[in-house]
Amino acid sequence: MNYELFIAFRQIRARKFQTLLSVGAIAIAVMVLTVSQALMVGFTGELYKTTVDKLPHVSVSPQEGEDYIYLYGTLMERIGTIEGVTAVSPFLTGQASFRFKDNSLNAELRGVVPSQENEISSIEEDIVEGSFRELEFSRNTVVIGSKLAEKLEVNLGDSIAVSFPNANPLSLRVVGIFHTRSPLDESLTYTSLDTARRFYDVPNVVNGVWVRLSDFNRDREVAEEIEELGYNARGWTETNPAILRTIAIERTSNNVVYGLIIVIASFGVVSTLNLSVIGATGQIGMLRAMGAPVSSIQRIFILQSGILGLLGALVGTFAGVLISLAIGQYEIPSTQADVYAGMSFIPIVVRAQDILIIILAVFLLNLITGIYPARQAAKLDPVKAISTR
């Protein structure tokens, strides 16, 4: 151990109260940052899980001037050969009027291939009554949202009259009810592709094709490849830009606030070191008189700042991880599940890289903020410094 580091440790041990205040201030700031980062990563992951994971990553629509995709089977085969594509699902959708007894509401009637649709939207996870796959085996059946079922006052097994201008009226039996905790519960219904064609009186065509990717960040790249086939294609980042904006705004505002917290705590270390310079004026003079160069005096105080920052960062991250894990054990009451998008626990994600970045950033910031008091100490005149003892 060189003498600069030895003296830096000695100064820290000699001023226990000031050391505890500095380390405590940084530790609290780092603890808040660690907990907030774990919450932000957890909620961002949950947001992706409840939105992006339920969305088609790429939406394919008919060619310009066309209302339908005619040779959709060939198109699906070609899309399936694109690298990163994991699922493809056709759909035929439109508006319909649903009537049960004296209740009548309009909603979207979407014809799908149940097994393929589930690979895109994971709708089977949201089924609370009945079976989504029943659409595949039974004719004239429908799966509806929970809010729509509540407003129509229908139960599993009831038959609903479905009609719309220029469509063939049908009576569809309810074989499933889904609950997504979103507006879709009131505005969307599912039926088989064949039933939708009979209702809308169209041949073997679809409105569009949905695509799921192994990496949803490649949505625009894959959309461009599909457009080369002559069809319109848009990635989820184009069709749902609000999700990205929400995450970006939240992340930016949080980073600014937490950055200010760390900076304020680091300036507390600067104040402590300034007091240390004043208290150690005579000792600095003695070191200079004994031949210690200016650079050594500067290093002593910069090392003090770095050590205090590192100690505070380590204590703060340790406390932050413990608090984060404790928060993650909190169970959200079932009565409030809908308010929190069906979450049963507060989502917490503690990532090792976040902890390392926080510790490194705080350590470096404290080294930088330690430069000013270090320079003040180095500027002291040895003779005057010794005379102040």
mmCIF file of C-alpha atoms in Angstrom:
data_model
loop_
_atom_site.group_PDB
_atom_site.id
_atom_site.type_symbol
_atom_site.label_atom_id
_atom_site.label_comp_id
_atom_site.label_asym_id
_atom_site.label_seq_id
_atom_site.Cartn_x
_atom_site.Cartn_y
_atom_site.Cartn_z
ATOM 1 C CA MET A 1 0.000 0.000 0.000
ATOM 2 C CA ASN A 2 1.504 3.373 -1.016
ATOM 3 C CA TYR A 3 1.522 6.168 1.510
ATOM 4 C CA GLU A 4 -1.190 8.236 -0.256
ATOM 5 C CA LEU A 5 -3.700 5.396 0.135
ATOM 6 C CA PHE A 6 -2.558 4.787 3.721
ATOM 7 C CA ILE A 7 -3.091 8.443 4.639
ATOM 8 C CA ALA A 8 -6.466 8.509 2.848
ATOM 9 C CA PHE A 9 -7.688 5.533 4.923
ATOM 10 C CA ARG A 10 -6.303 7.116 8.075
ATOM 11 C CA GLN A 11 -8.177 10.366 7.419
ATOM 12 C CA ILE A 12 -11.404 8.441 6.847
ATOM 13 C CA ARG A 13 -11.022 6.468 10.089
ATOM 14 C CA ALA A 14 -10.073 9.586 12.065
ATOM 15 C CA ARG A 15 -13.260 11.430 11.091
ATOM 16 C CA LYS A 16 -15.805 8.712 11.831
ATOM 17 C CA PHE A 17 -18.851 10.988 12.137
ATOM 18 C CA GLN A 18 -18.161 12.829 8.878
ATOM 19 C CA THR A 19 -17.435 9.495 7.188
ATOM 20 C CA LEU A 20 -20.728 8.018 8.375
ATOM 21 C CA LEU A 21 -22.637 11.073 7.128
ATOM 22 C CA SER A 22 -20.981 10.941 3.688
ATOM 23 C CA VAL A 23 -21.342 7.193 3.261
ATOM 24 C CA GLY A 24 -24.914 7.333 4.563
ATOM 25 C CA ALA A 25 -25.935 10.101 2.143
ATOM 26 C CA ILE A 26 -24.523 8.224 -0.843
ATOM 27 C CA ALA A 27 -25.936 4.902 0.387
ATOM 28 C CA ILE A 28 -29.465 6.327 0.668
ATOM 29 C CA ALA A 29 -29.229 7.843 -2.826
ATOM 30 C CA VAL A 30 -27.888 4.604 -4.301
ATOM 31 C CA MET A 31 -30.504 2.566 -2.441
ATOM 32 C CA VAL A 32 -33.294 4.705 -3.944
ATOM 33 C CA LEU A 33 -31.697 4.387 -7.380
ATOM 34 C CA THR A 34 -31.349 0.596 -7.066
ATOM 35 C CA VAL A 35 -34.951 0.073 -5.949
ATOM 36 C CA SER A 36 -36.278 2.446 -8.605
ATOM 37 C CA GLN A 37 -34.262 0.758 -11.344
ATOM 38 C CA ALA A 38 -35.521 -2.679 -10.282
ATOM 39 C CA LEU A 39 -39.104 -1.383 -10.310
ATOM 40 C CA MET A 40 -38.684 0.321 -13.687
ATOM 41 C CA VAL A 41 -37.181 -2.785 -15.307
ATOM 42 C CA GLY A 42 -39.901 -4.938 -13.740
ATOM 43 C CA PHE A 43 -42.785 -2.726 -14.840
ATOM 44 C CA THR A 44 -41.265 -2.248 -18.312
ATOM 45 C CA GLY A 45 -41.020 -6.023 -18.684
ATOM 46 C CA GLU A 46 -44.603 -6.379 -17.479
ATOM 47 C CA LEU A 47 -45.707 -3.696 -19.949
ATOM 48 C CA TYR A 48 -44.070 -5.587 -22.803
ATOM 49 C CA LYS A 49 -45.619 -8.822 -21.537
ATOM 50 C CA THR A 50 -49.148 -7.403 -21.401
ATOM 51 C CA THR A 51 -48.914 -5.405 -24.632
ATOM 52 C CA VAL A 52 -46.188 -6.384 -27.096
ATOM 53 C CA ASP A 53 -46.455 -10.096 -26.290
ATOM 54 C CA LYS A 54 -50.195 -9.906 -27.001
ATOM 55 C CA LEU A 55 -49.759 -7.955 -30.241
ATOM 56 C CA PRO A 56 -48.848 -9.188 -33.714
ATOM 57 C CA HIS A 57 -45.272 -8.092 -34.270
ATOM 58 C CA VAL A 58 -45.977 -7.475 -37.969
ATOM 59 C CA SER A 59 -49.366 -6.798 -39.589
ATOM 60 C CA VAL A 60 -49.806 -7.612 -43.282
ATOM 61 C CA SER A 61 -52.650 -5.990 -45.224
ATOM 62 C CA PRO A 62 -53.885 -6.345 -48.836
ATOM 63 C CA GLN A 63 -52.124 -4.864 -51.833
ATOM 64 C CA GLU A 64 -52.929 -1.313 -52.873
ATOM 65 C CA GLY A 65 -56.456 -1.049 -54.260
ATOM 66 C CA GLU A 66 -57.530 -4.435 -52.864
ATOM 67 C CA ASP A 67 -59.905 -5.157 -49.971
ATOM 68 C CA TYR A 68 -58.776 -8.738 -49.390
ATOM 69 C CA ILE A 69 -55.770 -11.016 -49.622
ATOM 70 C CA TYR A 70 -56.784 -13.779 -52.036
ATOM 71 C CA LEU A 71 -53.855 -16.208 -52.228
ATOM 72 C CA TYR A 72 -53.159 -15.923 -48.514
ATOM 73 C CA GLY A 73 -52.051 -19.559 -48.187
ATOM 74 C CA THR A 74 -49.128 -18.977 -50.545
ATOM 75 C CA LEU A 75 -48.326 -15.685 -48.815
ATOM 76 C CA MET A 76 -48.235 -17.366 -45.399
ATOM 77 C CA GLU A 77 -45.838 -20.027 -46.694
ATOM 78 C CA ARG A 78 -43.480 -17.369 -48.052
ATOM 79 C CA ILE A 79 -43.630 -15.337 -44.839
ATOM 80 C CA GLY A 80 -42.920 -18.482 -42.828
ATOM 81 C CA THR A 81 -39.588 -18.890 -44.623
ATOM 82 C CA ILE A 82 -38.331 -15.479 -43.409
ATOM 83 C CA GLU A 83 -35.703 -15.785 -40.685
ATOM 84 C CA GLY A 84 -37.071 -15.047 -37.202
ATOM 85 C CA VAL A 85 -40.749 -15.717 -38.015
ATOM 86 C CA THR A 86 -42.257 -18.104 -35.460
ATOM 87 C CA ALA A 87 -45.997 -17.902 -36.229
ATOM 88 C CA VAL A 88 -48.350 -16.679 -38.964
ATOM 89 C CA SER A 89 -52.106 -16.282 -38.592
ATOM 90 C CA PRO A 90 -54.763 -15.160 -41.122
ATOM 91 C CA PHE A 91 -57.883 -13.269 -40.100
ATOM 92 C CA LEU A 92 -61.120 -11.926 -41.566
ATOM 93 C CA THR A 93 -62.647 -9.148 -39.498
ATOM 94 C CA GLY A 94 -65.429 -6.613 -39.574
ATOM 95 C CA GLN A 95 -68.198 -5.027 -37.521
ATOM 96 C CA ALA A 96 -71.289 -6.898 -36.377
ATOM 97 C CA SER A 97 -74.348 -6.266 -34.244
ATOM 98 C CA PHE A 98 -74.892 -8.721 -31.355
ATOM 99 C CA ARG A 99 -78.356 -9.166 -29.897
ATOM 100 C CA PHE A 100 -79.495 -11.254 -26.930
ATOM 101 C CA LYS A 101 -83.052 -10.827 -25.683
ATOM 102 C CA ASP A 102 -83.521 -7.048 -25.344
ATOM 103 C CA ASN A 103 -79.795 -6.219 -25.291
ATOM 104 C CA SER A 104 -77.959 -5.159 -28.438
ATOM 105 C CA LEU A 105 -74.374 -3.974 -28.968
ATOM 106 C CA ASN A 106 -71.935 -3.565 -31.844
ATOM 107 C CA ALA A 107 -68.482 -5.151 -31.717
ATOM 108 C CA GLU A 108 -65.771 -6.533 -33.959
ATOM 109 C CA LEU A 109 -66.309 -10.089 -35.207
ATOM 110 C CA ARG A 110 -62.936 -11.598 -36.031
ATOM 111 C CA GLY A 111 -62.692 -14.868 -37.927
ATOM 112 C CA VAL A 112 -59.502 -16.797 -37.156
ATOM 113 C CA VAL A 113 -57.873 -20.205 -37.149
ATOM 114 C CA PRO A 114 -57.875 -20.757 -33.350
ATOM 115 C CA SER A 115 -54.594 -22.679 -33.078
ATOM 116 C CA GLN A 116 -52.739 -20.109 -35.202
ATOM 117 C CA GLU A 117 -54.360 -17.101 -33.528
ATOM 118 C CA ASN A 118 -53.340 -18.367 -30.103
ATOM 119 C CA GLU A 119 -49.688 -18.432 -31.225
ATOM 120 C CA ILE A 120 -49.982 -14.709 -31.985
ATOM 121 C CA SER A 121 -52.061 -13.327 -29.110
ATOM 122 C CA SER A 122 -51.931 -16.111 -26.483
ATOM 123 C CA ILE A 123 -55.680 -15.590 -26.109
ATOM 124 C CA GLU A 124 -56.136 -18.985 -24.420
ATOM 125 C CA GLU A 125 -54.353 -17.582 -21.350
ATOM 126 C CA ASP A 126 -57.184 -15.054 -20.987
ATOM 127 C CA ILE A 127 -60.077 -17.510 -21.303
ATOM 128 C CA VAL A 128 -62.037 -17.507 -18.024
ATOM 129 C CA GLU A 129 -64.950 -19.686 -19.161
ATOM 130 C CA GLY A 130 -65.282 -22.322 -21.863
ATOM 131 C CA SER A 131 -62.668 -23.077 -24.517
ATOM 132 C CA PHE A 132 -61.173 -21.049 -27.343
ATOM 133 C CA ARG A 133 -60.309 -24.196 -29.315
ATOM 134 C CA GLU A 134 -64.013 -25.094 -29.432
ATOM 135 C CA LEU A 135 -64.279 -22.672 -32.367
ATOM 136 C CA GLU A 136 -62.206 -25.121 -34.382
ATOM 137 C CA PHE A 137 -64.527 -28.073 -33.841
ATOM 138 C CA SER A 138 -68.036 -26.572 -33.648
ATOM 139 C CA ARG A 139 -69.891 -24.589 -36.299
ATOM 140 C CA ASN A 140 -71.641 -21.289 -35.574
ATOM 141 C CA THR A 141 -69.839 -20.625 -32.343
ATOM 142 C CA VAL A 142 -68.322 -17.465 -30.858
ATOM 143 C CA VAL A 143 -65.956 -16.432 -28.054
ATOM 144 C CA ILE A 144 -66.683 -13.016 -26.546
ATOM 145 C CA GLY A 145 -65.157 -10.607 -24.047
ATOM 146 C CA SER A 146 -66.226 -10.505 -20.406
ATOM 147 C CA LYS A 147 -67.513 -6.914 -20.515
ATOM 148 C CA LEU A 148 -69.525 -7.607 -23.651
ATOM 149 C CA ALA A 149 -70.997 -10.760 -22.071
ATOM 150 C CA GLU A 150 -71.908 -8.755 -18.979
ATOM 151 C CA LYS A 151 -73.651 -6.021 -20.969
ATOM 152 C CA LEU A 152 -75.507 -8.503 -23.183
ATOM 153 C CA GLU A 153 -76.288 -10.598 -20.086
ATOM 154 C CA VAL A 154 -75.228 -13.812 -21.811
ATOM 155 C CA ASN A 155 -73.687 -16.918 -20.281
ATOM 156 C CA LEU A 156 -71.730 -19.839 -21.656
ATOM 157 C CA GLY A 157 -73.966 -21.869 -23.978
ATOM 158 C CA ASP A 158 -76.374 -19.042 -24.859
ATOM 159 C CA SER A 159 -77.015 -18.282 -28.526
ATOM 160 C CA ILE A 160 -76.602 -14.718 -29.795
ATOM 161 C CA ALA A 161 -78.229 -13.261 -32.915
ATOM 162 C CA VAL A 162 -75.520 -11.662 -35.071
ATOM 163 C CA SER A 163 -76.353 -9.355 -37.974
ATOM 164 C CA PHE A 164 -75.088 -6.397 -39.957
ATOM 165 C CA PRO A 165 -76.029 -4.605 -43.209
ATOM 166 C CA ASN A 166 -75.003 -6.638 -46.286
ATOM 167 C CA ALA A 167 -74.164 -9.632 -44.075
ATOM 168 C CA ASN A 168 -75.882 -12.984 -43.606
ATOM 169 C CA PRO A 169 -77.591 -13.110 -40.173
ATOM 170 C CA LEU A 170 -76.401 -15.961 -37.972
ATOM 171 C CA SER A 171 -77.121 -17.395 -34.559
ATOM 172 C CA LEU A 172 -73.837 -18.051 -32.752
ATOM 173 C CA ARG A 173 -73.488 -20.117 -29.592
ATOM 174 C CA VAL A 174 -71.155 -18.744 -26.907
ATOM 175 C CA VAL A 175 -68.430 -21.336 -26.264
ATOM 176 C CA GLY A 176 -65.923 -19.146 -24.458
ATOM 177 C CA ILE A 177 -65.476 -15.875 -22.549
ATOM 178 C CA PHE A 178 -62.131 -14.086 -22.298
ATOM 179 C CA HIS A 179 -60.925 -11.408 -19.886
ATOM 180 C CA THR A 180 -57.882 -9.380 -21.010
ATOM 181 C CA ARG A 181 -58.433 -6.449 -18.600
ATOM 182 C CA SER A 182 -58.408 -4.127 -21.619
ATOM 183 C CA PRO A 183 -61.004 -2.359 -23.815
ATOM 184 C CA LEU A 184 -60.996 -5.481 -26.031
ATOM 185 C CA ASP A 185 -63.224 -7.194 -23.451
ATOM 186 C CA GLU A 186 -66.078 -5.019 -24.687
ATOM 187 C CA SER A 187 -65.214 -4.555 -28.360
ATOM 188 C CA LEU A 188 -63.891 -7.882 -29.696
ATOM 189 C CA THR A 189 -65.331 -11.324 -30.435
ATOM 190 C CA TYR A 190 -63.798 -14.396 -32.104
ATOM 191 C CA THR A 191 -65.278 -16.945 -34.429
ATOM 192 C CA SER A 192 -63.859 -19.443 -36.906
ATOM 193 C CA LEU A 193 -62.615 -18.267 -40.289
ATOM 194 C CA ASP A 194 -65.308 -20.306 -42.078
ATOM 195 C CA THR A 195 -68.091 -18.813 -39.955
ATOM 196 C CA ALA A 196 -66.806 -15.286 -40.609
ATOM 197 C CA ARG A 197 -66.792 -15.955 -44.382
ATOM 198 C CA ARG A 198 -70.394 -17.144 -44.265
ATOM 199 C CA PHE A 199 -71.412 -14.124 -42.230
ATOM 200 C CA TYR A 200 -69.675 -11.554 -44.439
ATOM 201 C CA ASP A 201 -70.588 -13.550 -47.578
ATOM 202 C CA VAL A 202 -67.077 -13.603 -49.071
ATOM 203 C CA PRO A 203 -65.055 -16.358 -50.792
ATOM 204 C CA ASN A 204 -61.823 -17.928 -49.525
ATOM 205 C CA VAL A 205 -60.153 -14.609 -48.610
ATOM 206 C CA VAL A 206 -58.845 -12.767 -45.524
ATOM 207 C CA ASN A 207 -58.423 -9.130 -44.452
ATOM 208 C CA GLY A 208 -54.875 -9.624 -43.355
ATOM 209 C CA VAL A 209 -52.168 -11.801 -41.881
ATOM 210 C CA TRP A 210 -50.463 -11.417 -38.517
ATOM 211 C CA VAL A 211 -46.868 -12.407 -37.897
ATOM 212 C CA ARG A 212 -45.011 -13.219 -34.676
ATOM 213 C CA LEU A 213 -41.228 -12.981 -34.385
ATOM 214 C CA SER A 214 -38.648 -14.558 -32.113
ATOM 215 C CA ASP A 215 -37.191 -11.052 -31.640
ATOM 216 C CA PHE A 216 -39.868 -8.338 -31.652
ATOM 217 C CA ASN A 217 -37.180 -5.673 -32.149
ATOM 218 C CA ARG A 218 -36.796 -6.866 -35.771
ATOM 219 C CA ASP A 219 -40.382 -5.917 -36.673
ATOM 220 C CA ARG A 220 -39.487 -3.186 -39.182
ATOM 221 C CA GLU A 221 -36.807 -5.286 -40.835
ATOM 222 C CA VAL A 222 -39.217 -8.191 -41.373
ATOM 223 C CA ALA A 223 -41.976 -5.797 -42.511
ATOM 224 C CA GLU A 224 -39.656 -4.498 -45.237
ATOM 225 C CA GLU A 225 -38.994 -8.057 -46.436
ATOM 226 C CA ILE A 226 -42.742 -8.750 -46.635
ATOM 227 C CA GLU A 227 -43.347 -5.516 -48.535
ATOM 228 C CA GLU A 228 -40.963 -6.797 -51.195
ATOM 229 C CA LEU A 229 -43.583 -9.514 -51.836
ATOM 230 C CA GLY A 230 -46.027 -6.798 -52.911
ATOM 231 C CA TYR A 231 -48.127 -6.469 -49.747
ATOM 232 C CA ASN A 232 -48.419 -3.696 -47.174
ATOM 233 C CA ALA A 233 -46.714 -4.574 -43.894
ATOM 234 C CA ARG A 234 -46.167 -2.598 -40.697
ATOM 235 C CA GLY A 235 -44.287 -3.485 -37.532
ATOM 236 C CA TRP A 236 -45.742 -3.084 -34.055
ATOM 237 C CA THR A 237 -43.513 -0.055 -33.396
ATOM 238 C CA GLU A 238 -45.338 1.718 -36.239
ATOM 239 C CA THR A 239 -48.841 0.618 -35.331
ATOM 240 C CA ASN A 240 -48.390 1.176 -31.568
ATOM 241 C CA PRO A 241 -45.895 4.056 -31.129
ATOM 242 C CA ALA A 242 -47.581 5.110 -27.869
ATOM 243 C CA ILE A 243 -46.045 2.108 -26.075
ATOM 244 C CA LEU A 244 -42.515 3.176 -27.024
ATOM 245 C CA ARG A 245 -43.208 6.811 -26.150
ATOM 246 C CA THR A 246 -44.554 5.855 -22.731
ATOM 247 C CA ILE A 247 -41.489 3.761 -21.917
ATOM 248 C CA ALA A 248 -39.058 6.381 -23.278
ATOM 249 C CA ILE A 249 -40.651 9.262 -21.349
ATOM 250 C CA GLU A 250 -40.793 7.283 -18.105
ATOM 251 C CA ARG A 251 -37.200 6.090 -18.453
ATOM 252 C CA THR A 252 -35.851 9.562 -19.271
ATOM 253 C CA SER A 253 -37.672 11.311 -16.430
ATOM 254 C CA ASN A 254 -36.619 8.635 -13.930
ATOM 255 C CA ASN A 255 -32.971 8.779 -15.015
ATOM 256 C CA VAL A 256 -32.907 12.573 -14.667
ATOM 257 C CA VAL A 257 -34.399 12.487 -11.171
ATOM 258 C CA TYR A 258 -32.165 9.670 -9.949
ATOM 259 C CA GLY A 259 -29.095 11.264 -11.508
ATOM 260 C CA LEU A 260 -29.804 14.468 -9.583
ATOM 261 C CA ILE A 261 -30.138 12.459 -6.361
ATOM 262 C CA ILE A 262 -26.682 10.935 -6.884
ATOM 263 C CA VAL A 263 -25.127 14.296 -7.802
ATOM 264 C CA ILE A 264 -26.555 15.930 -4.672
ATOM 265 C CA ALA A 265 -25.213 13.096 -2.508
ATOM 266 C CA SER A 266 -21.795 13.398 -4.186
ATOM 267 C CA PHE A 267 -21.659 17.097 -3.389
ATOM 268 C CA GLY A 268 -22.175 16.114 0.235
ATOM 269 C CA VAL A 269 -18.860 14.268 -0.053
ATOM 270 C CA VAL A 270 -17.277 17.444 -1.470
ATOM 271 C CA SER A 271 -18.443 19.376 1.598
ATOM 272 C CA THR A 272 -17.013 16.694 3.869
ATOM 273 C CA LEU A 273 -13.669 16.780 2.074
ATOM 274 C CA ASN A 274 -13.550 20.579 2.252
ATOM 275 C CA LEU A 275 -13.969 20.308 6.026
ATOM 276 C CA SER A 276 -11.302 17.614 6.002
ATOM 277 C CA VAL A 277 -8.922 19.960 4.171
ATOM 278 C CA ILE A 278 -9.522 22.676 6.775
ATOM 279 C CA GLY A 279 -9.041 20.234 9.652
ATOM 280 C CA ALA A 280 -5.901 18.709 8.162
ATOM 281 C CA THR A 281 -4.217 21.982 7.127
ATOM 282 C CA GLY A 282 -1.322 21.487 9.522
ATOM 283 C CA GLN A 283 -0.808 17.867 8.441
ATOM 284 C CA ILE A 284 -0.808 18.916 4.794
ATOM 285 C CA GLY A 285 1.862 21.489 5.606
ATOM 286 C CA MET A 286 3.993 18.842 7.332
ATOM 287 C CA LEU A 287 3.689 16.489 4.357
ATOM 288 C CA ARG A 288 4.708 19.249 1.968
ATOM 289 C CA ALA A 289 7.637 20.186 4.225
ATOM 290 C CA MET A 290 8.758 16.547 4.235
ATOM 291 C CA GLY A 291 8.909 16.608 0.444
ATOM 292 C CA ALA A 292 5.499 15.286 -0.591
ATOM 293 C CA PRO A 293 4.733 16.633 -4.070
ATOM 294 C CA VAL A 294 1.542 18.520 -4.926
ATOM 295 C CA SER A 295 0.311 15.547 -6.952
ATOM 296 C CA SER A 296 0.497 13.300 -3.862
ATOM 297 C CA ILE A 297 -1.615 15.710 -1.815
ATOM 298 C CA GLN A 298 -4.186 15.765 -4.609
ATOM 299 C CA ARG A 299 -4.231 11.965 -4.839
ATOM 300 C CA ILE A 300 -4.830 11.621 -1.080
ATOM 301 C CA PHE A 301 -8.063 13.612 -1.212
ATOM 302 C CA ILE A 302 -9.215 12.148 -4.529
ATOM 303 C CA LEU A 303 -8.696 8.682 -3.043
ATOM 304 C CA GLN A 304 -10.717 9.693 0.015
ATOM 305 C CA SER A 305 -13.567 10.806 -2.223
ATOM 306 C CA GLY A 306 -13.410 7.594 -4.248
ATOM 307 C CA ILE A 307 -13.322 5.369 -1.149
ATOM 308 C CA LEU A 308 -16.305 7.166 0.405
ATOM 309 C CA GLY A 309 -18.206 6.868 -2.869
ATOM 310 C CA LEU A 310 -17.382 3.172 -3.218
ATOM 311 C CA LEU A 311 -18.393 2.404 0.373
ATOM 312 C CA GLY A 312 -21.657 4.305 -0.056
ATOM 313 C CA ALA A 313 -22.374 2.576 -3.364
ATOM 314 C CA LEU A 314 -21.734 -0.902 -1.919
ATOM 315 C CA VAL A 315 -23.866 -0.299 1.181
ATOM 316 C CA GLY A 316 -26.605 1.363 -0.891
ATOM 317 C CA THR A 317 -26.820 -1.378 -3.522
ATOM 318 C CA PHE A 318 -26.860 -4.089 -0.857
ATOM 319 C CA ALA A 319 -29.711 -2.338 0.982
ATOM 320 C CA GLY A 320 -31.462 -1.597 -2.310
ATOM 321 C CA VAL A 321 -31.360 -5.225 -3.431
ATOM 322 C CA LEU A 322 -32.760 -6.414 -0.090
ATOM 323 C CA ILE A 323 -35.581 -3.841 -0.193
ATOM 324 C CA SER A 324 -36.323 -4.673 -3.850
ATOM 325 C CA LEU A 325 -36.604 -8.383 -3.094
ATOM 326 C CA ALA A 326 -38.871 -7.592 -0.138
ATOM 327 C CA ILE A 327 -41.115 -5.407 -2.319
ATOM 328 C CA GLY A 328 -41.257 -8.213 -4.895
ATOM 329 C CA GLN A 329 -42.783 -10.481 -2.242
ATOM 330 C CA TYR A 330 -45.714 -8.122 -1.709
ATOM 331 C CA GLU A 331 -48.910 -9.742 -2.947
ATOM 332 C CA ILE A 332 -51.387 -7.427 -4.650
ATOM 333 C CA PRO A 333 -54.917 -8.016 -3.302
ATOM 334 C CA SER A 334 -57.081 -9.927 -5.765
ATOM 335 C CA THR A 335 -59.700 -7.159 -5.555
ATOM 336 C CA GLN A 336 -57.167 -4.749 -7.110
ATOM 337 C CA ALA A 337 -55.833 -7.141 -9.761
ATOM 338 C CA ASP A 338 -57.680 -5.394 -12.591
ATOM 339 C CA VAL A 339 -56.187 -2.029 -11.601
ATOM 340 C CA TYR A 340 -52.685 -3.516 -11.935
ATOM 341 C CA ALA A 341 -53.369 -5.347 -15.229
ATOM 342 C CA GLY A 342 -53.852 -8.673 -13.487
ATOM 343 C CA MET A 343 -50.514 -8.669 -11.648
ATOM 344 C CA SER A 344 -50.505 -10.701 -8.434
ATOM 345 C CA PHE A 345 -47.102 -9.412 -7.253
ATOM 346 C CA ILE A 346 -45.221 -6.150 -7.764
ATOM 347 C CA PRO A 347 -42.831 -6.855 -10.661
ATOM 348 C CA ILE A 348 -39.209 -6.532 -9.544
ATOM 349 C CA VAL A 349 -36.193 -7.343 -11.719
ATOM 350 C CA VAL A 350 -32.726 -6.946 -10.181
ATOM 351 C CA ARG A 351 -30.090 -7.209 -12.905
ATOM 352 C CA ALA A 352 -26.404 -7.723 -12.129
ATOM 353 C CA GLN A 353 -25.366 -5.309 -14.891
ATOM 354 C CA ASP A 354 -27.510 -2.548 -13.359
ATOM 355 C CA ILE A 355 -25.843 -3.033 -9.974
ATOM 356 C CA LEU A 356 -22.358 -2.921 -11.499
ATOM 357 C CA ILE A 357 -23.163 0.189 -13.553
ATOM 358 C CA ILE A 358 -24.573 1.995 -10.497
ATOM 359 C CA ILE A 359 -21.516 1.158 -8.361
ATOM 360 C CA LEU A 360 -19.076 2.172 -11.117
ATOM 361 C CA ALA A 361 -20.969 5.390 -11.935
ATOM 362 C CA VAL A 362 -21.128 6.500 -8.286
ATOM 363 C CA PHE A 363 -17.445 5.650 -7.741
ATOM 364 C CA LEU A 364 -16.327 7.610 -10.808
ATOM 365 C CA LEU A 365 -18.606 10.551 -9.997
ATOM 366 C CA ASN A 366 -17.137 10.793 -6.515
ATOM 367 C CA LEU A 367 -13.616 10.654 -7.909
ATOM 368 C CA ILE A 368 -14.491 13.572 -10.172
ATOM 369 C CA THR A 369 -16.172 15.610 -7.424
ATOM 370 C CA GLY A 370 -13.131 15.017 -5.236
ATOM 371 C CA ILE A 371 -10.906 16.974 -7.637
ATOM 372 C CA TYR A 372 -11.955 20.412 -6.309
ATOM 373 C CA PRO A 373 -11.121 19.842 -2.602
ATOM 374 C CA ALA A 374 -7.962 18.009 -3.689
ATOM 375 C CA ARG A 375 -6.809 21.069 -5.621
ATOM 376 C CA GLN A 376 -7.646 23.329 -2.685
ATOM 377 C CA ALA A 377 -5.482 21.159 -0.450
ATOM 378 C CA ALA A 378 -2.627 21.165 -2.965
ATOM 379 C CA LYS A 379 -2.667 24.978 -3.179
ATOM 380 C CA LEU A 380 -1.878 25.409 0.535
ATOM 381 C CA ASP A 381 1.448 27.083 1.261
ATOM 382 C CA PRO A 382 3.530 24.706 3.475
ATOM 383 C CA VAL A 383 4.830 27.467 5.759
ATOM 384 C CA LYS A 384 1.400 29.010 6.318
ATOM 385 C CA ALA A 385 -0.178 25.570 6.731
ATOM 386 C CA ILE A 386 2.275 24.568 9.451
ATOM 387 C CA SER A 387 1.852 27.919 11.244
ATOM 388 C CA THR A 388 -1.882 27.304 11.589
ATOM 389 C CA ARG A 389 -1.330 24.333 13.919
#
